[in-house]
Structures are given as C-alpha cells and as structure tokens.
Coordinates of C-alpha atoms in Angstrom, one line a residue:
Chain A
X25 CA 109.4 68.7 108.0
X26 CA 109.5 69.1 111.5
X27 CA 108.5 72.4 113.4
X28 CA 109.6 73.0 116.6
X29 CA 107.7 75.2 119.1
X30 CA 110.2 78.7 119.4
X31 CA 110.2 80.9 121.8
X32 CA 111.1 84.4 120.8
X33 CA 110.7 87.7 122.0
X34 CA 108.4 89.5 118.9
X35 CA 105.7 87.9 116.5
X36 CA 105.3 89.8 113.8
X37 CA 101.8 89.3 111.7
X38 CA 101.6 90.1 108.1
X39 CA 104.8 90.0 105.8
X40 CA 104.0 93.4 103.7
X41 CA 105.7 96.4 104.0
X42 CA 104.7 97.1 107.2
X43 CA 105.1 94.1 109.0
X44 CA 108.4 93.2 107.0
X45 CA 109.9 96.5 107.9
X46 CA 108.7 96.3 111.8
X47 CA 110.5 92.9 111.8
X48 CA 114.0 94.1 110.5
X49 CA 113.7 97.2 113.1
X50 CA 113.5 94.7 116.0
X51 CA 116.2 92.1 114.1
X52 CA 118.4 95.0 113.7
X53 CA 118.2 96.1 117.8
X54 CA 118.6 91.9 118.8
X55 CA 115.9 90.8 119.1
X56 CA 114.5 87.3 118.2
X57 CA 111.9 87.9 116.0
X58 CA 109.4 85.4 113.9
X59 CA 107.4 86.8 110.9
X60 CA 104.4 84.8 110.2
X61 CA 102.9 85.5 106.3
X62 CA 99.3 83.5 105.4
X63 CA 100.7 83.6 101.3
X64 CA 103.5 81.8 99.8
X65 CA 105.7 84.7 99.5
X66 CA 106.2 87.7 101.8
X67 CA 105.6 91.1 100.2
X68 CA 102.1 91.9 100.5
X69 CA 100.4 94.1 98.4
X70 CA 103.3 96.8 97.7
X71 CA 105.4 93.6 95.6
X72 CA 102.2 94.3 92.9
X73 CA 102.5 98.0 92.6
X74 CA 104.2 99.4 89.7
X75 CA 105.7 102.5 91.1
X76 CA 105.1 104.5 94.6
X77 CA 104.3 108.3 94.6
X78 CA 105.3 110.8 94.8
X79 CA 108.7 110.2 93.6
X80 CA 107.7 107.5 91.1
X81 CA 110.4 105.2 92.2
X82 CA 109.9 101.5 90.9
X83 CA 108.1 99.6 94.1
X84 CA 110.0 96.5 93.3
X85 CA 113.0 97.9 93.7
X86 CA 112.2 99.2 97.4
X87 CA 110.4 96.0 98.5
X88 CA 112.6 93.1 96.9
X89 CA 115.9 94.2 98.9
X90 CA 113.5 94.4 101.9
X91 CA 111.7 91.2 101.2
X92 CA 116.0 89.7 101.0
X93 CA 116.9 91.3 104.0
X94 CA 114.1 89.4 105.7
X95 CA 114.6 86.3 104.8
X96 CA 118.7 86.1 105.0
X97 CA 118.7 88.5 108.7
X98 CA 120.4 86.4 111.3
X99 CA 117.5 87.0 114.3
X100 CA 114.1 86.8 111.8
X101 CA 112.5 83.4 111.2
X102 CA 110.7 83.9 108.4
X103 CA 107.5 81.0 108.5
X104 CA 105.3 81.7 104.7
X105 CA 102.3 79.7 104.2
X106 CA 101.0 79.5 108.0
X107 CA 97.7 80.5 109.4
X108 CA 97.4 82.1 112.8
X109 CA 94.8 79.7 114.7
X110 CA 94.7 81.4 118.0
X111 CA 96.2 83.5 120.5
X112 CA 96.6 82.9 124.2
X113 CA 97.9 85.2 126.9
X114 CA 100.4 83.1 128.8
X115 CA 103.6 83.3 131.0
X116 CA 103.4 87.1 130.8
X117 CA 103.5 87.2 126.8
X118 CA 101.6 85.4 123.9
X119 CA 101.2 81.6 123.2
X120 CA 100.2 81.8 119.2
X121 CA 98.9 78.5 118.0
X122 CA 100.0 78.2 113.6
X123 CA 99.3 75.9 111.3
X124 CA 101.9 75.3 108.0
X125 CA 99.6 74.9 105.8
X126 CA 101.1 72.4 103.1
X127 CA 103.2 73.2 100.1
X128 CA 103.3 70.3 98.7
X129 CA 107.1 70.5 98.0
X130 CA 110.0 70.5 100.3
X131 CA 111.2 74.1 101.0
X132 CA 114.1 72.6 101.8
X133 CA 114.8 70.8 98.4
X134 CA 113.1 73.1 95.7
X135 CA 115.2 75.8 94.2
X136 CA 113.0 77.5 92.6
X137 CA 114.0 76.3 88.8
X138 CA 110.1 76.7 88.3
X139 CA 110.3 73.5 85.9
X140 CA 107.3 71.6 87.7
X141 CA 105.4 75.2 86.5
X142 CA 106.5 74.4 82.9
X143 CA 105.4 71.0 82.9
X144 CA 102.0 71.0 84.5
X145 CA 99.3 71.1 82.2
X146 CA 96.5 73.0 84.2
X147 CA 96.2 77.1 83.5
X148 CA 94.4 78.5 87.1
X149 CA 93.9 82.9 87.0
X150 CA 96.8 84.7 89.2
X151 CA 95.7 86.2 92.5
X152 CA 99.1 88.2 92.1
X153 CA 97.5 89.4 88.7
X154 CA 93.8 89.9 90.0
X155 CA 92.8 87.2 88.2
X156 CA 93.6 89.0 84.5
X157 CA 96.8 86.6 84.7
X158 CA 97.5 83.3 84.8
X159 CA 99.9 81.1 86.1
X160 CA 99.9 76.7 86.7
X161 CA 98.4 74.8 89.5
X162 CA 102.0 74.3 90.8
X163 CA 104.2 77.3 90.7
X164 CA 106.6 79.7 92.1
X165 CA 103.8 82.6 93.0
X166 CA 105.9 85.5 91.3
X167 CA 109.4 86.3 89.9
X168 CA 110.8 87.8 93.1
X169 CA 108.9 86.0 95.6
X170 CA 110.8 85.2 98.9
X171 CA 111.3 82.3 99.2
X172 CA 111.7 81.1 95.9
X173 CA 109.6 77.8 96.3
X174 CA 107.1 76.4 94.3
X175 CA 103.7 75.6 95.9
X176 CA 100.9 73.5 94.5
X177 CA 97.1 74.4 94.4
X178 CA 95.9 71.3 95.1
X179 CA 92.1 72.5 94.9
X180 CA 93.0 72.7 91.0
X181 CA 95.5 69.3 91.1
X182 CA 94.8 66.4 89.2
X183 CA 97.5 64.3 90.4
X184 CA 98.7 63.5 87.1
X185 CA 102.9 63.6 88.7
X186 CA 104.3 66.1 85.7
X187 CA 105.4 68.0 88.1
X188 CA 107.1 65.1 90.2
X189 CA 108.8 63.6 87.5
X190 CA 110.5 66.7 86.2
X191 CA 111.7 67.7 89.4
X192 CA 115.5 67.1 89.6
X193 CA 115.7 68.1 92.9
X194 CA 112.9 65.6 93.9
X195 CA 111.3 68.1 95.8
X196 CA 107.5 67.3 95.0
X197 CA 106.0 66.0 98.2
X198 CA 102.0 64.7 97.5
X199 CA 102.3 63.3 101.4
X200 CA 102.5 66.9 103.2
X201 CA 99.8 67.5 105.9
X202 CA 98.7 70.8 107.6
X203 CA 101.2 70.8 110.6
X204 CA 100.1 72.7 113.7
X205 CA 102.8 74.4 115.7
X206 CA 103.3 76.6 118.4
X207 CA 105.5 80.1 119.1
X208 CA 105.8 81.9 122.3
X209 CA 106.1 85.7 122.0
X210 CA 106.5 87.9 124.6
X211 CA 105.0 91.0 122.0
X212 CA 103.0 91.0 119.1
X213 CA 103.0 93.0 116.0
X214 CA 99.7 93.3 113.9
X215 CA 100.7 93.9 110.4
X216 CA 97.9 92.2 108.5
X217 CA 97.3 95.2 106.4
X218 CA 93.8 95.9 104.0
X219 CA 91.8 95.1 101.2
X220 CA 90.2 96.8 98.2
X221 CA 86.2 97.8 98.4
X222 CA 85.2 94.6 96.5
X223 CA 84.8 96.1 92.9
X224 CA 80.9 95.3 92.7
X225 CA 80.6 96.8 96.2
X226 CA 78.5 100.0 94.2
X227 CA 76.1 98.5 91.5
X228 CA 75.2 101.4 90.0
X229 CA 79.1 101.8 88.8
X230 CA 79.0 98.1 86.5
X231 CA 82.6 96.7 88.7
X232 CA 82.8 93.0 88.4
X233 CA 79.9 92.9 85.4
X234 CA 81.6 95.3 82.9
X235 CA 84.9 93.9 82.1
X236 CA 86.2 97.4 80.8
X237 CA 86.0 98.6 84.6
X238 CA 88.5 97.7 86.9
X239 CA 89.9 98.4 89.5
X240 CA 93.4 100.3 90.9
X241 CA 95.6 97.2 91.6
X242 CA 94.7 95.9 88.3
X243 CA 95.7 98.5 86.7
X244 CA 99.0 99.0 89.1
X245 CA 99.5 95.2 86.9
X246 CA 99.2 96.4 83.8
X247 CA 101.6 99.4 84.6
X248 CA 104.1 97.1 85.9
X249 CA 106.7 95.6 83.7
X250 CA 105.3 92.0 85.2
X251 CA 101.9 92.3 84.0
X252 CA 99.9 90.2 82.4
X253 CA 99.5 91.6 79.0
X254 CA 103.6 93.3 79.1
X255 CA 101.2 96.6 78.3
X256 CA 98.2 98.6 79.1
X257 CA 95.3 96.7 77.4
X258 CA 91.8 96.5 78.3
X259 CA 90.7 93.1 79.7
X260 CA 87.2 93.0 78.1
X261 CA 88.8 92.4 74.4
X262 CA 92.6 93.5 74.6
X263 CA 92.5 97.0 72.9
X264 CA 95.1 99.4 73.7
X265 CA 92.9 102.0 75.7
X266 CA 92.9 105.8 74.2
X267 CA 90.8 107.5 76.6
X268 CA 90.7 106.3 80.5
X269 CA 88.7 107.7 83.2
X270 CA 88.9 107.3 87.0
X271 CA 86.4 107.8 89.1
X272 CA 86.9 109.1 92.4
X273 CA 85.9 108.2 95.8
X274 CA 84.2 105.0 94.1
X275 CA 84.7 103.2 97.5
X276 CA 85.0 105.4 100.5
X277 CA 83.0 108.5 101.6
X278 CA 79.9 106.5 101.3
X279 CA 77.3 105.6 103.1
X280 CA 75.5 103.5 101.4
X281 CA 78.4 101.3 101.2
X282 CA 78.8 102.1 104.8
X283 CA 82.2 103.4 104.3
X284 CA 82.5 106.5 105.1
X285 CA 85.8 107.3 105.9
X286 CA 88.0 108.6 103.3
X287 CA 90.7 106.2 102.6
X288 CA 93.5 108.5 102.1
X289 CA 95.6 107.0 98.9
X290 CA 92.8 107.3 96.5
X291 CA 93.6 110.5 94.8
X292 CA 97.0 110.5 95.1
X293 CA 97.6 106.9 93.2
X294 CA 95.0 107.6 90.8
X295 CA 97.2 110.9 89.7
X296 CA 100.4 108.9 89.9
X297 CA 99.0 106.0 87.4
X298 CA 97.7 108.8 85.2
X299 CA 101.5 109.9 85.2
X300 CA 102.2 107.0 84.5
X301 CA 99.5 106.3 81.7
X302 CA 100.7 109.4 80.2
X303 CA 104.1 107.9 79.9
X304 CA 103.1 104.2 78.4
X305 CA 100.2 106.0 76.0
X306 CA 101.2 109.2 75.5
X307 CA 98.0 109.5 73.1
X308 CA 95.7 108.6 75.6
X309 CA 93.1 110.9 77.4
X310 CA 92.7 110.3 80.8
X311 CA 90.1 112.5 83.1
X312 CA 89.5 112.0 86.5
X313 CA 86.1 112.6 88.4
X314 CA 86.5 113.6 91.7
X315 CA 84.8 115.1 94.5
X316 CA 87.7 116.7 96.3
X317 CA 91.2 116.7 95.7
X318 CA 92.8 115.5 98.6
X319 CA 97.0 115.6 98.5
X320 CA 98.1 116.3 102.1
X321 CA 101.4 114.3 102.0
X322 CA 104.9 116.4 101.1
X323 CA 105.5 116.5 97.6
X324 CA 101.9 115.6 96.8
X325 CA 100.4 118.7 96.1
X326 CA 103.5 119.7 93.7
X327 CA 102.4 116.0 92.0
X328 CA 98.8 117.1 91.3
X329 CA 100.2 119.7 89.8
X330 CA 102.2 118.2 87.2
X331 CA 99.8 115.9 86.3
X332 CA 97.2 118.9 85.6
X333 CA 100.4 120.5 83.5
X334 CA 100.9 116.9 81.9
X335 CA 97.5 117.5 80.1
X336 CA 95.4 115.5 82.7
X337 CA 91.9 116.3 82.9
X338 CA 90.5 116.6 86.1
X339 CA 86.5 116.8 86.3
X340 CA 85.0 118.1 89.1
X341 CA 81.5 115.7 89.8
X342 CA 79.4 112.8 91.0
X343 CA 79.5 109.7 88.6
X344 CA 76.2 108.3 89.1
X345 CA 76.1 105.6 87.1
X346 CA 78.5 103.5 84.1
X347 CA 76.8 101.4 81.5
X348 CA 78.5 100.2 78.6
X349 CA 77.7 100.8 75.1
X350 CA 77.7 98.1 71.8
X351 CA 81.3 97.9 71.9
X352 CA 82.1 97.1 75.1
X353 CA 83.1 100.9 75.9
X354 CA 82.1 102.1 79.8
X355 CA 79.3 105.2 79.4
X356 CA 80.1 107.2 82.0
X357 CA 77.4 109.3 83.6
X358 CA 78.3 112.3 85.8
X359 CA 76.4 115.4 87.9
X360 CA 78.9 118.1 87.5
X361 CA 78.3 119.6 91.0
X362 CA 79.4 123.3 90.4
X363 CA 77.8 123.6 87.1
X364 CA 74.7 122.0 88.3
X365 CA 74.1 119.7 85.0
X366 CA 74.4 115.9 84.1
X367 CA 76.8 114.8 81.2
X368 CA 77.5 111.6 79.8
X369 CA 80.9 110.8 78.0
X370 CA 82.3 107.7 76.5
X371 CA 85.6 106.2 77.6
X372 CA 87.7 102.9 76.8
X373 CA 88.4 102.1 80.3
X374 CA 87.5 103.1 83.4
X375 CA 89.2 102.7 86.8
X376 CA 86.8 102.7 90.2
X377 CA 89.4 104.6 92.5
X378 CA 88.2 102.0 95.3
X379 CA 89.3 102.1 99.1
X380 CA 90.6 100.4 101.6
X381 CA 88.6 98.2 103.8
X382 CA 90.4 95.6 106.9
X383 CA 91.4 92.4 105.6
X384 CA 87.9 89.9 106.5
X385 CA 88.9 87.8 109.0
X386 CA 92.3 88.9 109.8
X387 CA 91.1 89.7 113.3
X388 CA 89.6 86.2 114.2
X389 CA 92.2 84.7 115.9
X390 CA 93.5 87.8 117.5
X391 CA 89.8 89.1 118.4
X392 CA 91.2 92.5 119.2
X393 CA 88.8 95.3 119.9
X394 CA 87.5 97.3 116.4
X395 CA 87.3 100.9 115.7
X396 CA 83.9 102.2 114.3
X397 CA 85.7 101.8 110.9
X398 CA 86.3 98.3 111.5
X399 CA 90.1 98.2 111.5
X400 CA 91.9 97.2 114.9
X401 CA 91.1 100.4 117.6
X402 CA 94.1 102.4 118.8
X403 CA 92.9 103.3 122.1
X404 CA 95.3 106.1 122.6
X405 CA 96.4 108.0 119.3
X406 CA 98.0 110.7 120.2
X407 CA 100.1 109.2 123.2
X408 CA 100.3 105.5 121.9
X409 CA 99.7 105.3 118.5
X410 CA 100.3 101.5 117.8
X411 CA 99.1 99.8 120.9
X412 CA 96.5 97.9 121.0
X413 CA 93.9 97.4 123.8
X414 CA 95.6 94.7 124.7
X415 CA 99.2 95.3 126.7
X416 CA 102.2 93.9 124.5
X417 CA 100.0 93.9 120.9
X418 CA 101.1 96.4 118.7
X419 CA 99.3 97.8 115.1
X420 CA 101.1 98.6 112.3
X421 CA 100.3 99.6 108.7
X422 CA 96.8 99.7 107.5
X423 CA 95.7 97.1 109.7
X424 CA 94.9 100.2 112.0
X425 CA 93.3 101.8 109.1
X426 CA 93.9 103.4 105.8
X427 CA 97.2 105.0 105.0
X428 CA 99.8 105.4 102.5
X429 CA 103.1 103.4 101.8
X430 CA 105.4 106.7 103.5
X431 CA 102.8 106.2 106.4
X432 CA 103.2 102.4 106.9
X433 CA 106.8 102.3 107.3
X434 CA 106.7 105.4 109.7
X435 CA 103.7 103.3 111.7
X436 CA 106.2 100.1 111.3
X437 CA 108.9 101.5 112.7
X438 CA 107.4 103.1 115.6
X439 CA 105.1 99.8 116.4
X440 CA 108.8 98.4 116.5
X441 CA 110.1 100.6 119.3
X442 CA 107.0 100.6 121.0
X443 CA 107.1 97.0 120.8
X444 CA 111.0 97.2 122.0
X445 CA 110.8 99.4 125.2
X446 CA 107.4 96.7 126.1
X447 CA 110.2 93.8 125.7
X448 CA 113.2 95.6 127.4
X449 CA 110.6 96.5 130.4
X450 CA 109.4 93.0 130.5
X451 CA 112.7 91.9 130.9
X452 CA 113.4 94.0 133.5
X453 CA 110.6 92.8 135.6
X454 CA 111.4 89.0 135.3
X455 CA 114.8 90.0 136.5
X456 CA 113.5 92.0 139.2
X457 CA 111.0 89.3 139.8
Chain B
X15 CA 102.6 49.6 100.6
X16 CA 104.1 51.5 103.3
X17 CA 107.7 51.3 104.0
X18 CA 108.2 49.5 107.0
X19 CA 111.6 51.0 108.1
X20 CA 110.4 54.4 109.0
X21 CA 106.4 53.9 108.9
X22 CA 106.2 56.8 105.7
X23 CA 103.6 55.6 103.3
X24 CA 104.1 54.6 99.5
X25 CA 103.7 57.4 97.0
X26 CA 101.0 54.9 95.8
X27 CA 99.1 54.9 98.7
X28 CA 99.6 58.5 99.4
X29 CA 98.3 59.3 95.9
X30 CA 95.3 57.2 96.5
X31 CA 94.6 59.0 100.1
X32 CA 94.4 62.0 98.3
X33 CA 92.2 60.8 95.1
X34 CA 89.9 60.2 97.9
X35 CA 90.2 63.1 99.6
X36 CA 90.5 65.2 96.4
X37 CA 88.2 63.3 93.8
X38 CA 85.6 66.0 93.3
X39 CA 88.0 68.2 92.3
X40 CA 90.5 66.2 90.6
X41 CA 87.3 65.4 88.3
X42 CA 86.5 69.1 88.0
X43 CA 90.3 69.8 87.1
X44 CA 90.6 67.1 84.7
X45 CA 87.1 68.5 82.4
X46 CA 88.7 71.6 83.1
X47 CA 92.5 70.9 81.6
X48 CA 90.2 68.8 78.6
X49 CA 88.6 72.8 77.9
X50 CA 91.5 74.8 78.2
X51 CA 93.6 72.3 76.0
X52 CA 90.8 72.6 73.1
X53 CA 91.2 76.2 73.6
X54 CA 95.0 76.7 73.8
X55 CA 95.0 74.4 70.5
X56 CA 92.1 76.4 68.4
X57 CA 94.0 79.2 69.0
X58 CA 97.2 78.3 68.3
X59 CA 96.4 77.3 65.1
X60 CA 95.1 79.8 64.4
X61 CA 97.7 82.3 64.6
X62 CA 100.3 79.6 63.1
X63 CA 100.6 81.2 59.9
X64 CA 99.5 84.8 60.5
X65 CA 99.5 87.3 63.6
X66 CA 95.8 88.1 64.4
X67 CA 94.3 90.1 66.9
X68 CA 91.9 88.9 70.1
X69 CA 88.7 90.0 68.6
X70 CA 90.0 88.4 65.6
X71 CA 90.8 84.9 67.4
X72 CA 87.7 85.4 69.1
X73 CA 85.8 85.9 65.9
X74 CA 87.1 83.1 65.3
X75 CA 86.9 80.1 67.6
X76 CA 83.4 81.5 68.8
X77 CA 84.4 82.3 72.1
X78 CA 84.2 85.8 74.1
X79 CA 87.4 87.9 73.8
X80 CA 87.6 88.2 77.4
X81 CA 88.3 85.1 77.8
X82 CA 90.4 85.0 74.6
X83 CA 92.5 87.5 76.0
X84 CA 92.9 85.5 79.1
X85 CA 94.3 82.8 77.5
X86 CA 96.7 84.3 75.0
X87 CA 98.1 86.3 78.1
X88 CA 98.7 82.9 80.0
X89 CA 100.6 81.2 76.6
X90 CA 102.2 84.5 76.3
X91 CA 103.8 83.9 79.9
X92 CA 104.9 80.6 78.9
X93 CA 106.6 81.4 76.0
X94 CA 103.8 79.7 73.1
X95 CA 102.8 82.8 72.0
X96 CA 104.2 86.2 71.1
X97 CA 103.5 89.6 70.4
X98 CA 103.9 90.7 66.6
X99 CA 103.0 94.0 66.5
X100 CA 99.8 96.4 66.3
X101 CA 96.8 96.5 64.3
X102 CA 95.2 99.7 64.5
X103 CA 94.7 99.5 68.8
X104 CA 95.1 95.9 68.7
X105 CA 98.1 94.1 69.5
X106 CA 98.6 91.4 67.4
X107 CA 99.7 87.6 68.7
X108 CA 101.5 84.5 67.0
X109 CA 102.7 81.4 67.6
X110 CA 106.1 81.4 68.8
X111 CA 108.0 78.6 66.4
X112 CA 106.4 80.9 63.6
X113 CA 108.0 83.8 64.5
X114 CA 110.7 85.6 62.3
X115 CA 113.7 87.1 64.3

C-alpha cells in the first residue's frame, strides 16, 4: 500500500459523532476533506451506546447511516488506523505528519467475511465491550464497523497462519510496516472527544476491585442488543440483576479527584438506562443516589419525570463508601443529606455514574493550549465558540469539554462553518495575494 | 528467500522477522491459547449433556465465575455455546451440537 501526501482543504481529527458529522458538513459544501480515526473503525464512542435520550431512539441506527455516508461521500477520505505524529504550521495552513499503523491485512483485498476471526484460535477481551467481551486476535472490530476490514492484534499473535490460510481473498499480510505519511490542510478540526473517570479513580467506591460495580458504558453494552451476554447480567457471576443502583456524581464534582466540573450527561443517561432497565427487567429495583438532579436539555426534565412515574427510586444522598458482602452483592453505604442519617442497603449491581475526562494524550501532537478543566481552551466562547487559540484549528465535541450527543452535533456543525468561512477567506487572500 | 523480481521478501523470512521482533509475546500468546483451550474444553464438557449455570460451571472446573462468565460469553459469540433457559436468576448455557430445536 502506498500513501500519497494529499493536500486538502480540512483535517478532521476524531471519527465519532462529532468529528464524523463536521466532516460530512464541509463534504456536503465542497470541500476536500480527510478524516483521520486512531481505531480500526470510525464511530467513536456513540457506535457502543444502546439508545440516546431523551427520545430513546436506538444509537445505532443514527450513527451507522452516518458512519456510511462517510466513508462512500465523494470529497471525504476516510484514513482508520493512523496516528497523528505532529503538526506544523506551514504555507499558511497545517502540514500534519500520520502514521498508518499496520493492519496486517490488505484493506483493499478483505471483505469483511470475518472467516480469519473464526479460525484463529486466541480469545483477547473486547475494548468495544469494555473488556466484559471478547473477540479473536484477528477480527473485524464490531458488526457495523466502517470499514468492514479485519485487523490483527499482533501483541496477542502467535503467527500460527489460520488466519492466512482460510482467507479466500488472500488478504492476510504478516509483511505490513507502520507507514508515515503526510497531509496538508489548510484548517483543522479537533474532534478527539473524552474518556470515562477511570472506574477505580474513587477507592472508597470498590470500581475496578468489585466486579458487581461497573461502570455506564458497560452497562450501555449490556443494554444493547450487541452485548456481550445478549442480556443484562452481572459480570461478577452472571446473575440476572433484581435490584440496581447508580450512584451519582461518582466522577465529577470532586475534588479529591480533582474534577470538579460537572460533566453534564451523568444524570440524564443514568435515568435513560434505568428506562431502559425497567424495560429488559421489569422486576428489577433500581434507585439512584444523587446529589442534584440536573436535566437542563428540552425534553429532559419531562424524562425524569417518567422515570420517577415508571417506579424509579430516586435517593437523595452522599454514597460514601461500597463494599461487598459474601455473595458478591455491592453494600452500598449512603449519608442521606436532608435527613441527616447514614443508611446502608444491599444491591445486585451497582453502576458509578462516572464523568467525562479529555482523552490522555489526544493533545500531544497538536499541543493546543488547555482549559483549567484540561480539555482544549476556547479562548472566546461566546463570540467564537470552536476556535482554538490557534487561527485555522477548530474544537468540536467533547474534546472542548463535557457535553451531550444533541450538543456535539450542534458543536460539529458550527466548528464546520467556522472552519468553512476560515477556508473561503483564505482563499480569498491567496487570490488577492 | 526474497523474491528477486520486485525485492518483496518471502513469507518465510517475513515470518521469521517478526518471531524476532515478536518472540516475547508470541511465547506469552502461545501459554496463553494452551490456558484458554483447557478452559473452553472443561467447560464444554461440561454442559454437553445438561444446561448448567456459571456458578455451576464454575463450581465445577474450580475456577472463579468471573472469569467463567467471560468465557462462556466469548463461545457464546462464536456460536459453541448457547443459552437454554433460566435457573432461578441464572441463565443457563449448553453446548451448541446438544441443543434441541
């Protein structure tokens, strides 16, 4: 494979939601656009949610068309599996130095038939799963991922050549090498989006020790119709969970994590997978601890209220502390602030409604300035709301900091025309030049 | 031997190049594919005959059900196992082939 240096007029940084809908808003006005992803498959984090709120529509069915259009639109080159090495101001836009990391099969062969994935013999856990999954060294990483080629761990190959020999299309190739290349942009898009407080961030709350505590995106698996289990099971011994808690703010709003933002989906997806609980165990109990309710969004008020009319319990207090008991059930422990008491209840699961944090090391290569919440600074918010400090470098998504799907693709689009009107002006000056 | 046409090296040598580069690993990976094959088989026949649940399974093999359950969910993705209905919470998993439609 051969990659040969392009010169377009936007770069677009991060294939989620944000970054994929950014790139079809500058496609659609003309403009040459490339769309650099560091996984295997575009998508980001929405292609694992179950359903977005408040409307409860299924999230694959929003991004998969998206993720299609993408890949198939005329004036996007879509490049998956490349790492952004370093950026360069040069000729009055952006030299970005990449490096196509390798697949070990030809994208150009491989249609996806997923029989290498059959035949090789080592079982690795799924990232797209958070681990509670599994899938082969070599495989296509998820049903609907874009594009629909397989890619091979080598960290966990053995070299053994299952893969090789059952591939009709011959398209298993152990003599791929990282391949730097080169793109010229005159505008770049910032759409790396976040990460989740890591789930043993707070000690006192058992994440990462306690199997029967998870967190959100785990459980946004085991909603989803893809999940690992097909059902809602617990991961520390696969019983069907009757009572569920979530606890609130168990990643944001705290300074001892030094967090202290509030990271503005928390209570509003921990009500929707409660709906959505409700719906796959209609027995179950679920309670959430908060501190504050916080649904600002339209419709999202309305949606707290039908899940307190659907039977949800909704506790107001401080958890202090989970342990687990003799049978691997999380002991919750909670202050109940207005009543001024301590309590301590028993549940079969409980979810650490965590926040969102920037994505570590997403800023290396860009080294744009930081906010004192550590996601990229917006200089201007009210007048500019995606530009960066640096002229021609747009933000997008939560990259700038924590929002809400609705809230990406508004962010996207406008980091798209913002990022338009930079190109159309820079045009104007090299013909004026 | 590499092919002297267009310079591209043999699959042979290109496998060796990355036994070299890869050999710590590739050691790891193999003990690693020995474990999970004495797992995927002890529990397998296990749940030949009967539908058991993951304590169950774990009970008995002697392992953790955690992990248990991690590995029935990965042979339940590729078809080996299936579900076979509920015991009390507990959903209970069998061997595929053993499986009456």
């Amino acid at each position: 494979m051969s990659l040969d240096n392009l010169h377009v007029d936007a770069l677009v940084v991060g294939g989620g939601i944000a970054g994929m809908q950014s790139a079809l808003d500058l496609g659609d006005q003309g403009f040459q656009v490339a769309l650099v992803e560091c996984e295997p498959s575009i998508g980001g984090k929405m292609i694992t949610l179950s359903k977005v709120f408040p409307t409860l529509d299924c999230c694959s069915c929003i991004t998969t068309p998206k993720m299609s259009a993408v890949a198939h639109h005329p004036n996007i080159k879509l490049f998956t599996y490349c790492d952004v090495q370093s950026v360069q101001e040069a000729d009055g836009g952006y030299r970005v130095n990449l490096v196509q990391k390798p697949r070990y099969v030809d994208a150009s062969k491989c249609t996806g038939c997923r029989e290498c994935e059959y035949a090789c013999p080592i079982t690795v856990p799924s990232p797209f799963d958070r681990g509670l999954g599994a899938y082969r060294t070599i495989r296509v990483p998820f049903s609907t991922a874009v594009p629909q080629v397989a890619v091979l761990d080598m960290d966990y190959c053995i070299l053994c050549g299952k893969c090789e020999k059952v591939c009709a299309a011959k398209a298993v190739d152990f003599n791929q090498q990282p391949e730097p290349f080169e793109i010229q942009a005159s505008t770049l898009v910032v759409a790396s989006g976040f990460e989740l407080t890591p789930l043993g961030a707070k000690k006192e709350y058992g994440g990462g020790k306690l199997r029967n505590v998870i967190d959100p995106l785990m459980m946004e698996r085991f909603l989803a119709p893809t999940g690992p289990y097909g059902r809602v099971l617990r991961p520390g011994d696969g019983k069907e969970p009757t009572s569920i808690a979530y606890v609130q703010c168990a990643g944001s709003r705290d300074t001892t994590l030094g967090i202290e933002y509030c990271s503005r989906v928390c209570c509003m997806y921990a009500i929707k997978q409660a709906m959505l609980i409700s719906g796959a165990l209609p027995l179950a109990e679920i309670t959430i601890y908060y501190m504050d309710i916080r649904t600002f969004g339209k419709g999202y008020e309305q949606f707290y209220q039908n899940a307190q009319a659907m039977g949800v319990e909704f506790i107001r207090g401080k958890v202090a502390s989970i342990r687990e008991d003799d049978d691997q059930n999380p002991v919750v422990k909670v202050e109940l602030t207005e009543e001024g008491r301590t309590i301590e209840r028993t549940h079969d699961l409980v979810v650490l409604s965590l926040g969102m944090v920037p994505v570590p090391g997403s800023n290396t290569a860009l080294n744009l300035p930081l906010g004192s919440d550590k996601f990229i600074a917006i200089p201007a918010p009210n007048a500019s709301p995606c530009a960066t400090a640096h002229p021609g470098i747009f933000v997008t998504g939560a990259a700038m900091g924590p929002m809400d799907i609705v809230d990406s693709i508004v962010t996207a689009s406008s980091a798209a025309a913002a990022a338009s009107a930079y190109i159309r002006e820079h045009k104007k000056e090299a013909v004026y030049a | 031997m590499s092919d002297q046409k267009n310079g591209t090296p043999s699959r042979g040598e290109v496998l060796k190049r990355l036994r070299e580069a890869h050999g710590t690993t590739v050691e790891r990976s193999q003990a690693m594919m020995k474990e999970q094959k004495q797992m995927q088989n002890a529990i397998c026949q296990f749940i030949r005959e009967t539908p058991k649940t993951v304590p169950e399974i774990a009970a008995e093999i002697g392992r953790p059900t955690h992990e248990v359950l991690w590995f029935v969910a990965a042979l339940r993705k590729y078809g080996i196992v299936v579900e076979a209905g509920m015991c009390g919470d507990y959903p209970l998993y069998q061997r595929a082939k053993e499986v009456q439609v």
